[in-house]
């Protein structure tokens, strides 16, 4: 228990230093850690052998990357169209 508490304090100090230097990165850490914890809780029974391994789990990282790239591409396309319209007005 003591080792866990020391590790928690060290991680909190490191996060505080990151917050001072780069608040965007610290905010990403703040959102990413709980999300990673939830995903690990949902997938842990499959990796420990308590439940049979589903078919959808191995390609999930590839699908996540593909969807993320699609969303980023759509956002850039929409912003580019707006910027093009604005430049034509000027």
mmCIF file of C-alpha atoms in Angstrom, residues 38-75:
data_model
loop_
_atom_site.group_PDB
_atom_site.id
_atom_site.type_symbol
_atom_site.label_atom_id
_atom_site.label_comp_id
_atom_site.label_asym_id
_atom_site.label_seq_id
_atom_site.Cartn_x
_atom_site.Cartn_y
_atom_site.Cartn_z
ATOM 1 C CA UNK A 38 -12.166 2.089 -18.519
ATOM 2 C CA UNK A 39 -10.942 0.315 -21.653
ATOM 3 C CA UNK A 40 -8.588 -1.871 -19.612
ATOM 4 C CA UNK A 41 -11.436 -2.849 -17.277
ATOM 5 C CA UNK A 42 -13.653 -3.778 -20.224
ATOM 6 C CA UNK A 43 -11.017 -5.854 -22.028
ATOM 7 C CA UNK A 44 -9.268 -7.470 -19.033
ATOM 8 C CA UNK A 45 -11.534 -10.571 -18.875
ATOM 9 C CA UNK A 46 -10.692 -11.399 -22.492
ATOM 10 C CA UNK A 47 -6.927 -11.197 -21.980
ATOM 11 C CA UNK A 48 -6.913 -13.096 -18.679
ATOM 12 C CA UNK A 49 -8.886 -16.001 -20.150
ATOM 13 C CA UNK A 50 -12.044 -15.540 -18.099
ATOM 14 C CA UNK A 51 -14.126 -15.026 -21.255
ATOM 15 C CA UNK A 52 -13.607 -16.338 -24.792
ATOM 16 C CA UNK A 53 -11.684 -14.006 -27.067
ATOM 17 C CA UNK A 54 -14.158 -12.161 -29.346
ATOM 18 C CA UNK A 55 -13.656 -11.710 -33.080
ATOM 19 C CA UNK A 56 -13.967 -7.911 -32.938
ATOM 20 C CA UNK A 57 -11.143 -7.332 -30.440
ATOM 21 C CA UNK A 58 -7.997 -7.867 -32.624
ATOM 22 C CA UNK A 59 -8.983 -5.409 -35.422
ATOM 23 C CA UNK A 60 -10.230 -2.741 -32.991
ATOM 24 C CA UNK A 61 -6.975 -0.667 -33.041
ATOM 25 C CA UNK A 62 -7.008 -0.575 -36.850
ATOM 26 C CA UNK A 63 -10.658 0.482 -36.896
ATOM 27 C CA UNK A 64 -9.971 3.169 -34.293
ATOM 28 C CA UNK A 65 -7.131 4.617 -36.356
ATOM 29 C CA UNK A 66 -9.239 4.524 -39.541
ATOM 30 C CA UNK A 67 -12.175 6.294 -37.907
ATOM 31 C CA UNK A 68 -9.885 8.894 -36.321
ATOM 32 C CA UNK A 69 -8.223 9.665 -39.655
ATOM 33 C CA UNK A 70 -11.632 9.903 -41.317
ATOM 34 C CA UNK A 71 -12.865 12.388 -38.699
ATOM 35 C CA UNK A 72 -9.687 14.488 -38.948
ATOM 36 C CA UNK A 73 -9.995 14.490 -42.739
ATOM 37 C CA UNK A 74 -13.614 15.633 -42.541
ATOM 38 C CA UNK A 75 -12.703 18.428 -40.117
#
